[in-house]
mmCIF file of C-alpha atoms and ligand atoms in Angstrom:
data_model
loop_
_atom_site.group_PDB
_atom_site.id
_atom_site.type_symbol
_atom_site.label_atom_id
_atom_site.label_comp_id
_atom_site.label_asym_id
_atom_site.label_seq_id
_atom_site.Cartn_x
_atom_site.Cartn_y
_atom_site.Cartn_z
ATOM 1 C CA UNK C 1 7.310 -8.581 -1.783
ATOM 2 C CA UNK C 2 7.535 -4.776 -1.098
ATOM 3 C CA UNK C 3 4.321 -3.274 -0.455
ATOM 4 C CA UNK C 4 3.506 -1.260 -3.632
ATOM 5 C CA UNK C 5 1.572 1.361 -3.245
ATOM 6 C CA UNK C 6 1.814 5.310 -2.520
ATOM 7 C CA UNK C 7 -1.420 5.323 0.063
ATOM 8 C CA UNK C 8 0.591 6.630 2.613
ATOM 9 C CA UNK C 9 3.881 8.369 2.188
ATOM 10 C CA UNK C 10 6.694 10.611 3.870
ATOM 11 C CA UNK C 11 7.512 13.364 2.157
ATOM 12 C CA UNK C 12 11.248 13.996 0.339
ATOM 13 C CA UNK C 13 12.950 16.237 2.991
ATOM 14 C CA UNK C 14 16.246 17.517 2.423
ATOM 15 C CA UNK C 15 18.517 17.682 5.172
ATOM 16 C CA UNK C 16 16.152 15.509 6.803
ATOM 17 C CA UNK C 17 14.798 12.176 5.324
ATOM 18 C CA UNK C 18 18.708 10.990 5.206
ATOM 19 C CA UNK C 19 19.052 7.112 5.743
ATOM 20 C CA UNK C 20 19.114 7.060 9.556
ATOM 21 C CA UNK C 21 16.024 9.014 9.096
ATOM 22 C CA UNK C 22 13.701 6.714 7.096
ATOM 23 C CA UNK C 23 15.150 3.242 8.934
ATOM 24 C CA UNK C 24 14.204 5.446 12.016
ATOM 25 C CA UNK C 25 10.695 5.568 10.043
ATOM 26 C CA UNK C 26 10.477 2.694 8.851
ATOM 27 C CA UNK C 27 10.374 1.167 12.577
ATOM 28 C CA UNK C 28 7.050 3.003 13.015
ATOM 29 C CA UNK C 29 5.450 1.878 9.721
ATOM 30 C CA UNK C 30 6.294 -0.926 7.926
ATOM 31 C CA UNK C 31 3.479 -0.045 4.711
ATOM 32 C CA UNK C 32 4.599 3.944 4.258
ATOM 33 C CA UNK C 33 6.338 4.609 1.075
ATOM 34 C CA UNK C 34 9.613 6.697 2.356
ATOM 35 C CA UNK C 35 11.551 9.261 -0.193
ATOM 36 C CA UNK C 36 15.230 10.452 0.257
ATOM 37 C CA UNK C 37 15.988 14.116 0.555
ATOM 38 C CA UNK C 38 16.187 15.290 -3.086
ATOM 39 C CA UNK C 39 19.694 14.134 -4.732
ATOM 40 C CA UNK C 40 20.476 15.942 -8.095
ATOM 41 C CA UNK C 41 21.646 14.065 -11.279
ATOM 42 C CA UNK C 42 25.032 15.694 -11.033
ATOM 43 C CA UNK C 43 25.526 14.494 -7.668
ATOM 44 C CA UNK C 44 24.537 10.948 -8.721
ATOM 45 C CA UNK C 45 26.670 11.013 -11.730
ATOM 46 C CA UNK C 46 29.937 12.758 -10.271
ATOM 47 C CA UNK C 47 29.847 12.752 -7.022
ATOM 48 C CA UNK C 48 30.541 10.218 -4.259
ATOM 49 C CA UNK C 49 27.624 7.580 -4.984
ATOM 50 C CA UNK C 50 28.569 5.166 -2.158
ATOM 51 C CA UNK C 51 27.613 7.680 0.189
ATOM 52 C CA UNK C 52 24.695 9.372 -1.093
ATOM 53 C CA UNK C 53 22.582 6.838 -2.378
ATOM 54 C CA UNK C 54 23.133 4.039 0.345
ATOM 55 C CA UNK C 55 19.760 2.679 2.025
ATOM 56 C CA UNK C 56 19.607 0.223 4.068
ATOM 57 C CA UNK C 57 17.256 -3.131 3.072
ATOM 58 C CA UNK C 58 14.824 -2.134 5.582
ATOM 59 C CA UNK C 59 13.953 0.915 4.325
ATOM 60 C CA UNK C 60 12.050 -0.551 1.013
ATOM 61 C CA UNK C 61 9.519 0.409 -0.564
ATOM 62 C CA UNK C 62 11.768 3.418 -0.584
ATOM 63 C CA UNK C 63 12.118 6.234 -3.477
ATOM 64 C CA UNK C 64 15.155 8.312 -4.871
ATOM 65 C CA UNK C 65 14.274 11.690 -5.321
ATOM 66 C CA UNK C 66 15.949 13.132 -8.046
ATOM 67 C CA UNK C 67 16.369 16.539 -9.407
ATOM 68 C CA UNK C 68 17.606 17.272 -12.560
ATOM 69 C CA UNK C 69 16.329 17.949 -16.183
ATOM 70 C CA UNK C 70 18.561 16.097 -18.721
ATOM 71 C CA UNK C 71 16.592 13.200 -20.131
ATOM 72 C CA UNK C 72 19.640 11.228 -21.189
ATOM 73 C CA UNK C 73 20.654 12.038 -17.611
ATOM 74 C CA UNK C 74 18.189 11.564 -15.531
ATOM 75 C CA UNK C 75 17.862 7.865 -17.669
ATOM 76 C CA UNK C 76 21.296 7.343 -16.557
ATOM 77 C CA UNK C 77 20.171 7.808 -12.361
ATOM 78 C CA UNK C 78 17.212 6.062 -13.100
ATOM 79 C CA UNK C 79 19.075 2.994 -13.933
ATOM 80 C CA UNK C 80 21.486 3.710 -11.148
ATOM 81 C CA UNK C 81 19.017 3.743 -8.527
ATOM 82 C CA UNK C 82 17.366 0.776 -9.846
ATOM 83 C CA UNK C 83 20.240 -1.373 -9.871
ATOM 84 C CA UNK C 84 20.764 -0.181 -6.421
ATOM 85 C CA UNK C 85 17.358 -1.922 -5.347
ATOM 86 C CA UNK C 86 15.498 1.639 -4.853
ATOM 87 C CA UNK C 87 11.589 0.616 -5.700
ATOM 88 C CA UNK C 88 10.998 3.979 -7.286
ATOM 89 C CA UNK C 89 12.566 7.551 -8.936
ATOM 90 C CA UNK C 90 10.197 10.425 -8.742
ATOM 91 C CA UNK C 91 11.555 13.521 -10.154
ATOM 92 C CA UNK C 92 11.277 17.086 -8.364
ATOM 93 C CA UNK C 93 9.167 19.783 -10.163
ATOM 94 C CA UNK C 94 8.308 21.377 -7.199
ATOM 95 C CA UNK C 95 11.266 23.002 -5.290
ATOM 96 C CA UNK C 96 11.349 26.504 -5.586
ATOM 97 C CA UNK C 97 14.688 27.516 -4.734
ATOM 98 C CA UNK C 98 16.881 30.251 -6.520
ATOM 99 C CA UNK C 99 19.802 27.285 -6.457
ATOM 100 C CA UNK C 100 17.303 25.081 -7.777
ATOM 101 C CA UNK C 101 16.011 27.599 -10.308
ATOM 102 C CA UNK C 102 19.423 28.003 -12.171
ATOM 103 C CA UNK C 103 19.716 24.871 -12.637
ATOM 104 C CA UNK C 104 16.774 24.310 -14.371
ATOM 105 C CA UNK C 105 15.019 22.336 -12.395
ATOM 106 C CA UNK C 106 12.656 21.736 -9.213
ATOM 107 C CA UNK C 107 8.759 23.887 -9.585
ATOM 108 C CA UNK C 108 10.161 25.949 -12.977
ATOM 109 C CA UNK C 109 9.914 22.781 -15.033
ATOM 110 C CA UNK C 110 5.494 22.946 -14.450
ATOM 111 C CA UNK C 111 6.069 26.222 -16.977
ATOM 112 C CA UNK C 112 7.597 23.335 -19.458
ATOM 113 C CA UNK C 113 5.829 19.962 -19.343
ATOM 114 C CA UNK C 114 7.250 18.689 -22.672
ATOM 115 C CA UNK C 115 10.427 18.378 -21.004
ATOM 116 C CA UNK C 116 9.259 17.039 -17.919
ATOM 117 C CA UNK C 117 7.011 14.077 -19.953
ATOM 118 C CA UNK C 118 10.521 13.719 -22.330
ATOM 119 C CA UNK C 119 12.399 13.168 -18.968
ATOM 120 C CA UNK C 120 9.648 10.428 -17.573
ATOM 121 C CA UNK C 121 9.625 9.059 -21.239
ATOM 122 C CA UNK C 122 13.647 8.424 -20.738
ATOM 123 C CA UNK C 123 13.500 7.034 -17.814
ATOM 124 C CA UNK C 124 10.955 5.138 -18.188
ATOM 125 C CA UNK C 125 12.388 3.408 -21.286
ATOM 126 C CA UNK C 126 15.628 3.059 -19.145
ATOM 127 C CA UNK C 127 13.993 0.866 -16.019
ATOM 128 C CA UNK C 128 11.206 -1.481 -15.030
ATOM 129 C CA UNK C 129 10.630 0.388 -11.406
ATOM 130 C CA UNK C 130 8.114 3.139 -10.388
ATOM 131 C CA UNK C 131 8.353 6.634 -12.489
ATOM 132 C CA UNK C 132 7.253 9.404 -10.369
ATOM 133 C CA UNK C 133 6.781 13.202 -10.256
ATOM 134 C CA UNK C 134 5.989 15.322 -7.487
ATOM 135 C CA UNK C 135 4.783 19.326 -8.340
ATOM 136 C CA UNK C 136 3.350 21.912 -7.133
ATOM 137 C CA UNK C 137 -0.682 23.118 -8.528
ATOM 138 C CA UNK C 138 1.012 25.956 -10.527
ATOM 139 C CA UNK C 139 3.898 28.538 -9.949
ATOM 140 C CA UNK C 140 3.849 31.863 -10.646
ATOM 141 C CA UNK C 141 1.641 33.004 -13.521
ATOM 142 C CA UNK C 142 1.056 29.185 -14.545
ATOM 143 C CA UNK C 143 -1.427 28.269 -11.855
ATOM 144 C CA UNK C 144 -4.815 28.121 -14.348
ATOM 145 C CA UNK C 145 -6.468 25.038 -13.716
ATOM 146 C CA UNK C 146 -6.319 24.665 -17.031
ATOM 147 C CA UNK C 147 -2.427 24.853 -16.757
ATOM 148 C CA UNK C 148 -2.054 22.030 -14.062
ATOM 149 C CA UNK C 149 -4.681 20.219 -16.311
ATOM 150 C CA UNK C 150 -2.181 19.944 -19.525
ATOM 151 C CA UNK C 151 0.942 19.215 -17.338
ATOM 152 C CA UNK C 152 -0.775 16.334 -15.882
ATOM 153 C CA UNK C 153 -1.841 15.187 -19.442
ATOM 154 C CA UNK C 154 1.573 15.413 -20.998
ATOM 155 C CA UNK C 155 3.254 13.488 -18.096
ATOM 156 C CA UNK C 156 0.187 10.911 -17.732
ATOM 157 C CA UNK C 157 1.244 10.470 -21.594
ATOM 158 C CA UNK C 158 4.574 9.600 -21.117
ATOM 159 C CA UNK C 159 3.521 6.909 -18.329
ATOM 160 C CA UNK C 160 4.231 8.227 -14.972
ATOM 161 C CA UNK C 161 3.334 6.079 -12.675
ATOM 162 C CA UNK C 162 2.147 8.396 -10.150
ATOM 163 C CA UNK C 163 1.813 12.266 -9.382
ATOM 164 C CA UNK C 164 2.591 13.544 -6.025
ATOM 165 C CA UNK C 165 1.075 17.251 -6.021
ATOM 166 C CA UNK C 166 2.115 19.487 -3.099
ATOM 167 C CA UNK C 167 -1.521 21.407 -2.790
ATOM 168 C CA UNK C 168 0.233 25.039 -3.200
ATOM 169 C CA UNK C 169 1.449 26.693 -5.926
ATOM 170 C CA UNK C 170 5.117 27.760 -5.981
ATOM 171 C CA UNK C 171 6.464 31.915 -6.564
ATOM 172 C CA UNK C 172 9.529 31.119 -8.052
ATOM 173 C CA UNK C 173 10.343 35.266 -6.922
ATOM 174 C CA UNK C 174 9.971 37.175 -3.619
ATOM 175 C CA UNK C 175 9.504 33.828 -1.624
ATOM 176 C CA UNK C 176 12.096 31.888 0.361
ATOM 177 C CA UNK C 177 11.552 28.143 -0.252
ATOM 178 C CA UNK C 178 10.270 27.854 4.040
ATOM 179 C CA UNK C 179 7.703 30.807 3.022
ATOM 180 C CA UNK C 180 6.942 29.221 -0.189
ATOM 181 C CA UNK C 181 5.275 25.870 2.189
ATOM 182 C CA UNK C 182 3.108 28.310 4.194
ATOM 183 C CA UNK C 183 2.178 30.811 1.884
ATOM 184 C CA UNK C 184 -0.430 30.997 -0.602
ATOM 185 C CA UNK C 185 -2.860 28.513 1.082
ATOM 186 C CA UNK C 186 -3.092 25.102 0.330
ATOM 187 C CA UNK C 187 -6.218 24.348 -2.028
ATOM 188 C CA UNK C 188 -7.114 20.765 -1.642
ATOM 189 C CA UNK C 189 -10.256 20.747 -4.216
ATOM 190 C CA UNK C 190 -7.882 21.983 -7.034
ATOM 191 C CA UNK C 191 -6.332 18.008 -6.620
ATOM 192 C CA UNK C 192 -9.829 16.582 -6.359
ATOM 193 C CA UNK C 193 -10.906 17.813 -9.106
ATOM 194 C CA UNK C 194 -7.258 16.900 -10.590
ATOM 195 C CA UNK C 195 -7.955 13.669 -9.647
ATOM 196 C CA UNK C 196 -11.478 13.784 -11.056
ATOM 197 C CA UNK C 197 -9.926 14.921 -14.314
ATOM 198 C CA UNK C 198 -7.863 11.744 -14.822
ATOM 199 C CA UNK C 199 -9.054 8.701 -12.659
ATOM 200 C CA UNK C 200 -6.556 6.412 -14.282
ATOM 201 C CA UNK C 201 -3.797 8.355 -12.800
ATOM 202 C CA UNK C 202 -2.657 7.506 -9.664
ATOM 203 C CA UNK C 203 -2.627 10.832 -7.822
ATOM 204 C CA UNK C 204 -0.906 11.688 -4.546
ATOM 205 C CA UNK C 205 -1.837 14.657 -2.302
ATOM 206 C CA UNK C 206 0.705 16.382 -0.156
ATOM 207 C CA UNK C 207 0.962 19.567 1.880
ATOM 208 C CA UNK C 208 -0.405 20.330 5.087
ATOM 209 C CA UNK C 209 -1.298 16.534 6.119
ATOM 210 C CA UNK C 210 -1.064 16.567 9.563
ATOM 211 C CA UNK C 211 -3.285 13.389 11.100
ATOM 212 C CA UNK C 212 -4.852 10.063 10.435
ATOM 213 C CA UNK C 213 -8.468 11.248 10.126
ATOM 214 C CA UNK C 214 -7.344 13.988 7.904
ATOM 215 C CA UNK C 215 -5.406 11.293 5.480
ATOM 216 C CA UNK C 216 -8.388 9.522 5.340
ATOM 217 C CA UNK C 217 -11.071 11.976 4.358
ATOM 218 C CA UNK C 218 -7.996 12.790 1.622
ATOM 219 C CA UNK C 219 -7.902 9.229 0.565
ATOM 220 C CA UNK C 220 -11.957 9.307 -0.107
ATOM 221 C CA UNK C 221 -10.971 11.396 -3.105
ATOM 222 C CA UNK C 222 -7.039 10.958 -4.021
ATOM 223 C CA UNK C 223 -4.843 7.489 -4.302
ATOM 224 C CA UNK C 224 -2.591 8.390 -1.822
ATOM 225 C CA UNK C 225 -1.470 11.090 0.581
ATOM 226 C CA UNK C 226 1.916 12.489 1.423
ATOM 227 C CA UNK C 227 2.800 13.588 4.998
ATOM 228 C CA UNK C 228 5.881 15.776 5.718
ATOM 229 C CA UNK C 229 6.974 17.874 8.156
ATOM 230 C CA UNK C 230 4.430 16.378 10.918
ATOM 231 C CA UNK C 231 6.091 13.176 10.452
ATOM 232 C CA UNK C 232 9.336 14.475 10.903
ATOM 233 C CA UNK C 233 8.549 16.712 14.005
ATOM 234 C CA UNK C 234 6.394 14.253 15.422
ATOM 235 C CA UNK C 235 7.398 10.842 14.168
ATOM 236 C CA UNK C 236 5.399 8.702 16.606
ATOM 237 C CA UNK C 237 2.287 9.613 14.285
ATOM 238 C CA UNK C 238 3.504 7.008 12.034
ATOM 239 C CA UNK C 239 2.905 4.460 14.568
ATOM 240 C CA UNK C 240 -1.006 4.807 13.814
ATOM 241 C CA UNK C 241 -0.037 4.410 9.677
ATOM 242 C CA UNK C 242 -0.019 0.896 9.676
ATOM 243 C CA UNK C 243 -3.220 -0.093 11.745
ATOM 244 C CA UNK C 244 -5.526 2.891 10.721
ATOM 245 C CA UNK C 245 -4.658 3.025 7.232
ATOM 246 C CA UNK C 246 -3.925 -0.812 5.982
ATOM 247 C CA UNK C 247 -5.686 -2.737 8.457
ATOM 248 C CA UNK C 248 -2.099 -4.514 10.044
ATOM 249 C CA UNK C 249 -0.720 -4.022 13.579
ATOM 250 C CA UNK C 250 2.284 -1.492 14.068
ATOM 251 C CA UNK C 251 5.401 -3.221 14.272
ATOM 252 C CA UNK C 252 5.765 -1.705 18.487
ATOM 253 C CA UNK C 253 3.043 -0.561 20.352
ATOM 254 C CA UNK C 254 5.266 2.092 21.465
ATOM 255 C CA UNK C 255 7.106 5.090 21.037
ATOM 256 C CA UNK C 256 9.464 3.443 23.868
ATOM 257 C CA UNK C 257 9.452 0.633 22.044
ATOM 258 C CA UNK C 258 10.511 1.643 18.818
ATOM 259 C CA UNK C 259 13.491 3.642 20.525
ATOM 260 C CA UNK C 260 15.188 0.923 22.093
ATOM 261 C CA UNK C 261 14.409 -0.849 18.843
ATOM 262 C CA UNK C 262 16.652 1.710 17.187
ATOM 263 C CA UNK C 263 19.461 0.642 19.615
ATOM 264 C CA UNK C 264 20.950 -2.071 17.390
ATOM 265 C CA UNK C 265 21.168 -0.078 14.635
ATOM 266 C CA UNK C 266 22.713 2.420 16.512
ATOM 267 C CA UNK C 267 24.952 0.595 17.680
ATOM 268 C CA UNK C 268 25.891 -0.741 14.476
ATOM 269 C CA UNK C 269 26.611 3.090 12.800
ATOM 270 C CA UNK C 270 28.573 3.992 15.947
ATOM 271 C CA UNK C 271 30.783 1.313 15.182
ATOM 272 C CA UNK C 272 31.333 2.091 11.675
ATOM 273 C CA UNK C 273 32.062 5.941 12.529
ATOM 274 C CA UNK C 274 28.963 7.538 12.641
ATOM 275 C CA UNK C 275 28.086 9.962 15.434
ATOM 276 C CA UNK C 276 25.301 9.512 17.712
ATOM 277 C CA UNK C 277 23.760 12.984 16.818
ATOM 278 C CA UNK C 278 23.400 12.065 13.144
ATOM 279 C CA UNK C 279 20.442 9.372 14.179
ATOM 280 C CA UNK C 280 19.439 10.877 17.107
ATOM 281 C CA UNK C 281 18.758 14.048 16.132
ATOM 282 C CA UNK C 282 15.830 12.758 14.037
ATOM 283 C CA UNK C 283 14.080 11.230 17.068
ATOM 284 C CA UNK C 284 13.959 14.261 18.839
ATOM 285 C CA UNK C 285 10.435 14.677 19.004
ATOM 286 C CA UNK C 286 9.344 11.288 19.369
ATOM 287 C CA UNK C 287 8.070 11.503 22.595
ATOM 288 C CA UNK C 288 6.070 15.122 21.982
ATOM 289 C CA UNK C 289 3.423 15.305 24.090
ATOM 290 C CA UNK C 290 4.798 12.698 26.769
ATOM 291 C CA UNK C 291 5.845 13.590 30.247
ATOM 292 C CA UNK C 292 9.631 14.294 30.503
ATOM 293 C CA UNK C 293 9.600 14.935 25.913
ATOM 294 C CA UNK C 294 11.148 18.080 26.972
ATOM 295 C CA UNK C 295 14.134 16.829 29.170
ATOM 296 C CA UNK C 296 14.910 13.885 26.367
ATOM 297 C CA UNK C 297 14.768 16.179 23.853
ATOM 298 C CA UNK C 298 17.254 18.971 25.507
ATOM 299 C CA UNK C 299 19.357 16.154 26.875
ATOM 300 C CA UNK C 300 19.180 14.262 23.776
ATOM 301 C CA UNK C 301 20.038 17.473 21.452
ATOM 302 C CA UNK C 302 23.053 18.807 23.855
ATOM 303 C CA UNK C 303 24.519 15.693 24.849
ATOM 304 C CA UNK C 304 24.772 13.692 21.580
ATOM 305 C CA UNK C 305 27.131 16.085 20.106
ATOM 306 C CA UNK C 306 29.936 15.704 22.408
ATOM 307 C CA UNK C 307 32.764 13.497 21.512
ATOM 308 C CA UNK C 308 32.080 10.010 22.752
ATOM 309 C CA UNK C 309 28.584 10.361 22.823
ATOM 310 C CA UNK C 310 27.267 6.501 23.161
ATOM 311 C CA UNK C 311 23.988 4.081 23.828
ATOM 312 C CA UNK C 312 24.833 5.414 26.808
ATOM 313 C CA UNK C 313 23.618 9.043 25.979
ATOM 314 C CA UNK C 314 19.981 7.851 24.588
ATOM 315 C CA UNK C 315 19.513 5.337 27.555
ATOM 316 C CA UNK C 316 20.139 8.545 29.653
ATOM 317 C CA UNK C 317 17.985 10.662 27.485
ATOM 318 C CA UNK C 318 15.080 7.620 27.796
ATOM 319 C CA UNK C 319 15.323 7.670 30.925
ATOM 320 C CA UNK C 320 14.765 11.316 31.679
ATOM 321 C CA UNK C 321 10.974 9.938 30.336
ATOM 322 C CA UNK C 322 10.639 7.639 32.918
ATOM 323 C CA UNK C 323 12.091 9.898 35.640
ATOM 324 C CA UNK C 324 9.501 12.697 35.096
ATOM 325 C CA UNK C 325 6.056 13.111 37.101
ATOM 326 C CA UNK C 326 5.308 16.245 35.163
ATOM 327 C CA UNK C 327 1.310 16.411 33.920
ATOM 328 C CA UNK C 328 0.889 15.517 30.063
ATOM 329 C CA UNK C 329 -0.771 19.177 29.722
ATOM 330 C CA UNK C 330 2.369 21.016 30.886
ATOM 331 C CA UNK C 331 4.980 18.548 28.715
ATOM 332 C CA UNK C 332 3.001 19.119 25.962
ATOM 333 C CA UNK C 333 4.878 22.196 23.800
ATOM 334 C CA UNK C 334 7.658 19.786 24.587
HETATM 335 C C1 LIG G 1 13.194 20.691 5.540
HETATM 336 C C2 LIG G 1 12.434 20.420 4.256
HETATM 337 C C3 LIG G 1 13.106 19.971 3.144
HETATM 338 C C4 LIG G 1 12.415 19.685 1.961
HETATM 339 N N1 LIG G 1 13.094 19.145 0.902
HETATM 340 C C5 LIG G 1 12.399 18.719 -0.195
HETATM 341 C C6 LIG G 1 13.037 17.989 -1.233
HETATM 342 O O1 LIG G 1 14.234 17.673 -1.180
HETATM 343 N N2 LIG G 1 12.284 17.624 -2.307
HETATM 344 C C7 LIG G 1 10.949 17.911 -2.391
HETATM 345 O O2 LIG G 1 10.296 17.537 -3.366
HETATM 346 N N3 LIG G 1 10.322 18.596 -1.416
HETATM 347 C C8 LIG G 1 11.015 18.980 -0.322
HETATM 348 N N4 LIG G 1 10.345 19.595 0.700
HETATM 349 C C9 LIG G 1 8.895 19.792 0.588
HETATM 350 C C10 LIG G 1 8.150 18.590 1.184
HETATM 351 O O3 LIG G 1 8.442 17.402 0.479
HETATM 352 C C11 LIG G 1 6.628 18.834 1.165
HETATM 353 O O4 LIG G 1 6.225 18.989 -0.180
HETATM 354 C C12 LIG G 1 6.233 20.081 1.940
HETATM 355 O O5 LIG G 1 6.901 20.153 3.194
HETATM 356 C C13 LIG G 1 4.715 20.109 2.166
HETATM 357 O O6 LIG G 1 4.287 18.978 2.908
HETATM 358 P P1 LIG G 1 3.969 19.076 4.503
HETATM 359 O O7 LIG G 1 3.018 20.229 4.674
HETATM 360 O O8 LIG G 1 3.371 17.758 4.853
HETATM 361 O O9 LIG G 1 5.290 19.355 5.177
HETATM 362 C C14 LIG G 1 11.020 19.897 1.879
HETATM 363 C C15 LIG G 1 10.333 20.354 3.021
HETATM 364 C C16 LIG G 1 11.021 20.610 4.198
HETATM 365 C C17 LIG G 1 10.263 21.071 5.425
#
């Protein structure tokens, strides 16, 4: 049984939340609901499928992001991913970049929420498993409440299963997508009162979720909460998801631990052709705010590239930890 639902989750990251990324993850909560990087239809449809949507069985409960705005289309991933064994599809209407943009799809769909609820309603209609949309509280001119208020009606009508809304609305002009998750502030109440609005919605809040306490106080007034960029640049916060949040013992006590638990599945990649870097690099800041993070990580980040780059190279990197005396207040902007 796959634990089923979105209390905790790590955010859709592209470039970042590839495979080795979330099994790296999933060693440091077992009960997080993990998304892939964002993986449009086109890509699913014509492109090499092998590759891009492989997961490994350890990863579930895990989500395909897709983005895309074809309902016969996206009803065609849908069932793709779901044969695949992927527990959910959530659909992007919240990226905000130019590429994005032209192709109709990502935060520009919250200005058309017919088409985003005809998109659920296909793919619902196509598979059993989770439906799924994660937006933004308004882009552009679109950011009345009472705008974000009739999306969320429209796509609660065609039976999404869950909303994940990134607490910042999206400028579809001027902004880079990295400015566009700093700037305008995040504006938490504006999901509360979301949430408020329709309590038989399963609503997810992400942006800016940094700790444990902080998910909590969330949770008092949202289903779930979505963490992103502080689990990637400091993964070992996930070791506190699974005892703080549902009450069951982390899988390793440690962030050492959890490394050398990786080691197996290193190994395994290495030996079907996959570099050392492409794993490591995600466990770079594992060990942020331990003594010797900063000689791992600069070991770990020059070393892995090279050509030949084995177990070898991480047990070195590990045991730069062990080596170093320095004081936890000097290691940690590690
Ligand atoms: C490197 C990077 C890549 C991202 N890629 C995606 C993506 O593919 N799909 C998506 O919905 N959001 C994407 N986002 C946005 C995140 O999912 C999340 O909404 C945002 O970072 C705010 O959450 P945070 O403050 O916890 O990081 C990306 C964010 C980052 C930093």
């Amino acid at each position: 049984m796959h634990y089923n639902t979105h209390l905790f989750c790590i955010a859709p990251m592209m470039e970042w939340t590839d495979r080795h990324c979330r099994f790296f993850h999933r060693l440091l909560t077992r009960r997080a609901r993990i998304y892939t990087e964002m993986i449009t239809t086109a890509a699913v449809i014509h492109g090499d499928r092998a590759r891009l949507l492989a997961f490994d069985p350890a990863e579930h409960p895990v989500a395909l992001q897709l983005g895309g705005s074809e309902p016969k289309e996206l009803a065609q991933c849908a069932k793709i991913a779901a044969d695949l064994g992927y527990d959910e599809v959530n659909l992007n209407v919240g990226c905000p970049s130019d590429r994005v943009q032209q192709g109709r799809f990502g935060a520009c769909l919250m200005a058309e929420p017919r088409l985003v609820a005809d998109c659920v309603a296909a793919m619902k209609a196509s598979v059993k498993i989770a439906v799924t949309v994660k937006c933004r509280i308004g882009i552009d001119d679109h950011d009345g409440e009472e705008d974000l208020d009739e999306f969320t009606r429209v796509v609660q009508e065609a039976s999404v299963d869950a909303l994940i809304v990134h607490a910042r609305k999206a400028w579809l002009s001027g902004l880079s997508p990295r400015e566009n998750r700093e700037i305008p502030p995040l504006d938490y109440e504006r999901v509360y009162r979301l949430k408020a609005a329709h309590p038989r919605l399963a609503i997810v809040l992400n942006g800016g979720v940094t700790d444990l306490a902080q998910s909590a106080s969330h949770l008092a007034r949202v289903d779930g909460v979505m963490m992103g960029r502080a689990a990637y640049q400091e993964p070992r916060r996930l070791l506190d998801v699974d005892p703080f949040l549902f009450g069951v013992p982390a899988q390793f006590v440690s962030p050492q631990a959890a490394a050398q638990a990786l080691i197996p599945y290193i190994e395994r990649e290495l030996a079907r052709g996959t570099r050392l870097n492409a794993i490591t690099r995600h466990v770079l800041g594992l060990f942020r705010g331990v003594p010797g993070a900063r000689a791992f990580r600069r070991y770990l980040a020059t070393e892995a590239i090279k050509p030949g780059a084995g177990i070898a190279t991480l047990r070195a990197a590990l045991g730069l930890l062990r080596a170093s005396e320095a004081p936890l207040a000097q290691s940690s902007a590690a």
